[in-house]
XYZ file of N, CA, C and O in Angstrom:
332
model
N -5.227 -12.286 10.103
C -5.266 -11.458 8.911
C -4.247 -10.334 9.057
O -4.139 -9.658 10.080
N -3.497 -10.182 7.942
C -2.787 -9.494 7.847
C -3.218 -7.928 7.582
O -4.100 -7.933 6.723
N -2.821 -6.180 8.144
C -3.531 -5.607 7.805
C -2.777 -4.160 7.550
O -3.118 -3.018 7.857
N -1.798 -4.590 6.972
C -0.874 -3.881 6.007
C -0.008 -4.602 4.879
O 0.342 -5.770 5.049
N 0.262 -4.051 3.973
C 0.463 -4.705 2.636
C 2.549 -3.703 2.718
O 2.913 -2.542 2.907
N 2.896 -4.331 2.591
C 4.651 -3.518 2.364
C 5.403 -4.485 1.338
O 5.388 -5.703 1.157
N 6.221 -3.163 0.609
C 6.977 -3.436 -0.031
C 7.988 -2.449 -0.352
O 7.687 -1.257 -0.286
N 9.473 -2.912 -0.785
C 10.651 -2.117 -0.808
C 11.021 -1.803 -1.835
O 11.064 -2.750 -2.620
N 11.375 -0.723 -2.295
C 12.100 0.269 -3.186
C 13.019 0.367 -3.029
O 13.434 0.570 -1.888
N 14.130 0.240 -4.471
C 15.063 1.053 -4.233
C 15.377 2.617 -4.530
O 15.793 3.095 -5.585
N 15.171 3.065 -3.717
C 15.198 4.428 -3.968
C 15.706 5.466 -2.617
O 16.321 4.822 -1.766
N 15.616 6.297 -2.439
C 15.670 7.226 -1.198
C 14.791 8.009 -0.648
O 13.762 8.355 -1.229
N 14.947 8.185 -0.071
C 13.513 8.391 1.216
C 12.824 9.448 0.348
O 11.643 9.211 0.094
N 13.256 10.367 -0.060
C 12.100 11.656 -0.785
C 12.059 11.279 -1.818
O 11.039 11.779 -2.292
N 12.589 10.597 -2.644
C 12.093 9.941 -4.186
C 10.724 8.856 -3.595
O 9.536 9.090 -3.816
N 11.144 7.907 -2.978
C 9.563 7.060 -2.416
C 8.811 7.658 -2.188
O 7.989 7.478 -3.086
N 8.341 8.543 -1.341
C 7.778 9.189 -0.720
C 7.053 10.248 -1.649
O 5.878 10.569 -1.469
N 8.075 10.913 -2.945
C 7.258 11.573 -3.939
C 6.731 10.690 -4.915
O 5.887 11.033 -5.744
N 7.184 9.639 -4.832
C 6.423 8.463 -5.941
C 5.076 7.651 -5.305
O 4.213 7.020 -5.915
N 5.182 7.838 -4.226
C 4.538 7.132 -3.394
C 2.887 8.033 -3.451
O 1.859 7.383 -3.644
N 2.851 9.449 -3.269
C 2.258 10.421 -3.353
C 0.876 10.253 -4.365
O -0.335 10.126 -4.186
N 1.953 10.342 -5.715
C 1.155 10.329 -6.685
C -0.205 9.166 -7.151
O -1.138 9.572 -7.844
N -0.148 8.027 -6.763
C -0.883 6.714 -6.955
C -1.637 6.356 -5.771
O -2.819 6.029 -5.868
N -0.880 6.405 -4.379
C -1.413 6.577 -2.893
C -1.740 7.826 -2.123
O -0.924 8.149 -1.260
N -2.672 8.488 -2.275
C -2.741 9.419 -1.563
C -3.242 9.081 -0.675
O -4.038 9.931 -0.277
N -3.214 8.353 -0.179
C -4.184 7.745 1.229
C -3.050 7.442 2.190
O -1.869 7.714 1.972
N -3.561 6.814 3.345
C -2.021 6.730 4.181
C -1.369 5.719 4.065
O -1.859 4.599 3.924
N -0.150 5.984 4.111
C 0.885 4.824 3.617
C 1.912 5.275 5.157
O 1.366 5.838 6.106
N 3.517 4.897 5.176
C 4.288 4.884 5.582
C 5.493 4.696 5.052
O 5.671 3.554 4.629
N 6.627 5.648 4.902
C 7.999 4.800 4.112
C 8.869 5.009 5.510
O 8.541 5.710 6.467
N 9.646 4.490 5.415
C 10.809 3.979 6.313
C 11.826 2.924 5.782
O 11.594 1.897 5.144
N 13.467 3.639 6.373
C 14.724 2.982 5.657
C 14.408 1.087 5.420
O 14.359 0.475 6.487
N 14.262 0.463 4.479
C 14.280 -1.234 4.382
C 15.004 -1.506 5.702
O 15.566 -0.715 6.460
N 14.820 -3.037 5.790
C 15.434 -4.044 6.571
C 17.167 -3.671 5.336
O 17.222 -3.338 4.152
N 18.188 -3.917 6.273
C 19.309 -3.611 5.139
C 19.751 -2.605 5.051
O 20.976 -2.489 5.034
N 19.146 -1.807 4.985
C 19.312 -0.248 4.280
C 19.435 -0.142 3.244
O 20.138 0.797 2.869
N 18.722 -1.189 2.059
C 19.007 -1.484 0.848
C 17.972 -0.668 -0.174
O 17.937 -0.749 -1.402
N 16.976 0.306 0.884
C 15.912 0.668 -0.324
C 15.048 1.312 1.047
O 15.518 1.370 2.183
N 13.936 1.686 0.717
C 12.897 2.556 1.369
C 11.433 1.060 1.300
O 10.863 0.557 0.332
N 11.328 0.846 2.543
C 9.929 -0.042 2.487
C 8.892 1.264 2.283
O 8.990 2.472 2.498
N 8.013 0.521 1.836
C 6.340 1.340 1.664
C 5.138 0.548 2.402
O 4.752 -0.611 2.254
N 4.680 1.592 3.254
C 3.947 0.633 4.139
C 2.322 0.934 4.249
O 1.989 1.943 4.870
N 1.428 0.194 3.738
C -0.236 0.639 3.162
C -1.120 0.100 3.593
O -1.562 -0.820 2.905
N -1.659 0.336 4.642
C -3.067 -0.246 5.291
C -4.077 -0.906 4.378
O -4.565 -0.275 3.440
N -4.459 -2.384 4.676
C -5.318 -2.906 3.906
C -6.779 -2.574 4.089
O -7.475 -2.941 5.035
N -7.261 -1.626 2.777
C -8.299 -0.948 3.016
C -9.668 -2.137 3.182
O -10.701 -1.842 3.784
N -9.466 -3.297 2.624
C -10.144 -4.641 2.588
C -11.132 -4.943 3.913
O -12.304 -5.304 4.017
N -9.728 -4.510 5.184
C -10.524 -4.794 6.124
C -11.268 -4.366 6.812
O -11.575 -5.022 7.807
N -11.970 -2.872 6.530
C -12.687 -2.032 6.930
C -13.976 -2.721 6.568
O -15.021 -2.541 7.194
N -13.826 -3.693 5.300
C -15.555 -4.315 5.139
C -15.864 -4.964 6.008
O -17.045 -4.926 6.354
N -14.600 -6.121 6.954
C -15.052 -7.210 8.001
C -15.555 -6.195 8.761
O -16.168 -6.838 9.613
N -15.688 -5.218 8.989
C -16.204 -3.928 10.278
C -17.655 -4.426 10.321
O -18.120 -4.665 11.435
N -18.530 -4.636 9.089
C -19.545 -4.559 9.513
C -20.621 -5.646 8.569
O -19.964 -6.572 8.094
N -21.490 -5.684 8.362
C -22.663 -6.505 7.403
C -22.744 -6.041 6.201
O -23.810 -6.321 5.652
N -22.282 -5.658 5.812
C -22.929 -4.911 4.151
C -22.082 -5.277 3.581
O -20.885 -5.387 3.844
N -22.869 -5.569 2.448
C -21.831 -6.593 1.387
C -21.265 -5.470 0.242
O -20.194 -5.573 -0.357
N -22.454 -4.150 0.057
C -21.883 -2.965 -0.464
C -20.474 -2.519 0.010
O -19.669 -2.228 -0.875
N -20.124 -2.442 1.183
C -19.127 -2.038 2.215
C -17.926 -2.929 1.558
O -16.914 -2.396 1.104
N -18.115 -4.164 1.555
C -16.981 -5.201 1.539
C -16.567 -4.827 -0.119
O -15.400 -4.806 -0.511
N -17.809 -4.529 -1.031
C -17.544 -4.699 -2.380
C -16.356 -3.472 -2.642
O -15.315 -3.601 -3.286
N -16.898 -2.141 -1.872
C -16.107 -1.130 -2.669
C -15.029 -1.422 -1.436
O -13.959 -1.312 -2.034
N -14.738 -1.701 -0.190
C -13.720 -1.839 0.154
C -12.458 -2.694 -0.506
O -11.307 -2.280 -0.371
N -12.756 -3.904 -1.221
C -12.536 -5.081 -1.844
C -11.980 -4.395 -2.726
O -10.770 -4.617 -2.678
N -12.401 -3.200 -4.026
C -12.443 -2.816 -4.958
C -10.948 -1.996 -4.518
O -9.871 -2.254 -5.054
N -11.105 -1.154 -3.632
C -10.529 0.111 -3.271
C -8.712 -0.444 -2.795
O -7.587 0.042 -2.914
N -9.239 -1.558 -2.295
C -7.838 -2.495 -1.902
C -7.037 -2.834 -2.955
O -5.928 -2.349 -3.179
N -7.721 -3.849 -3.744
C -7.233 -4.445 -5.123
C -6.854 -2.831 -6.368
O -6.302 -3.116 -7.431
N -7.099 -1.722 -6.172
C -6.732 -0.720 -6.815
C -5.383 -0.309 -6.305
O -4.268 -0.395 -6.820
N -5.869 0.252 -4.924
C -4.163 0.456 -3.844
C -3.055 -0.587 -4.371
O -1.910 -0.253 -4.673
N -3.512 -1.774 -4.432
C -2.685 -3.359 -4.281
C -1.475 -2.931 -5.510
O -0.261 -2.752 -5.412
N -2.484 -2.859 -6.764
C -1.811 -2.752 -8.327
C -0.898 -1.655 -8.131
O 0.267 -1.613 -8.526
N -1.695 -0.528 -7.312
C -0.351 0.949 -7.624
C 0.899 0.663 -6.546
O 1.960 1.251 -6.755
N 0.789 -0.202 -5.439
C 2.016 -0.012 -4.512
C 2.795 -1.001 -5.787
O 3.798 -0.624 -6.394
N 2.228 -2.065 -5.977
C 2.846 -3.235 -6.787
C 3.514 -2.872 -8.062
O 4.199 -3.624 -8.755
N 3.158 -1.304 -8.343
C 3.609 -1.138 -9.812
C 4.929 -0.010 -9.292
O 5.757 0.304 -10.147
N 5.027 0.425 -8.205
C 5.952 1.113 -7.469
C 6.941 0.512 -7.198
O 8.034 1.059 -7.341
N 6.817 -1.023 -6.642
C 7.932 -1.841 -6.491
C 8.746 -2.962 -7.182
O 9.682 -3.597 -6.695
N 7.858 -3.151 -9.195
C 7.969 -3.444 -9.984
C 7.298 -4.955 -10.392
O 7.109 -5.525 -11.466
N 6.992 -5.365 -8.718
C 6.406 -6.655 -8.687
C 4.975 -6.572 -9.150
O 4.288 -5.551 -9.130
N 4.552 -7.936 -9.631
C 3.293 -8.418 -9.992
C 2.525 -7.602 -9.216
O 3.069 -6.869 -8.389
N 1.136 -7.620 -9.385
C -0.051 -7.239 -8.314
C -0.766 -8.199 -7.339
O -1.515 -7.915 -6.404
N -0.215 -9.814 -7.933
C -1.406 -10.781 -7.223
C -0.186 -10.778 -6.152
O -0.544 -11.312 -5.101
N 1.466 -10.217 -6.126
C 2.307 -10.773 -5.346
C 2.003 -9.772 -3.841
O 2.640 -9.996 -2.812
């Protein structure tokens, strides 16, 4: 399982990073792309904090909280959300 979600911008490091802000306030990471063609964005999959334990409450709002993160990095990098 994978347990960060990234994707690249073109933009420059304090434009990502202030765009990044607004939708993610949770922890992320930007750093120069592969290339140097753009700023990757890098977002811990909050998903897997539900495998932590038994509760299906846990998994639901983790599940929830992921698929929310998912749409805002995805709408940052112009791509779909299921991508």
């Amino acid at each position: 399982m994978a347990y960060t979600i990234t994707v690249t911008v073109p933009l420059a490091w304090d434009e990502a990073v202030q765009r990044t802000r607004s939708p993610l306030p949770c922890c992320f990471v930007v750093r120069r792309g592969k290339g140097a063609a753009g700023m990757a964005i890098h977002r811990p999959l909050i998903r897997a904090v539900g495998t932590l334990g038994d509760s299906p409450a846990v998994r639901d709002v983790a599940n929830d909280a992921d698929a929310r993160l998912r749409a805002a990095l995805h709408t940052l990098s112009g791509a779909p959300a299921g991508v």
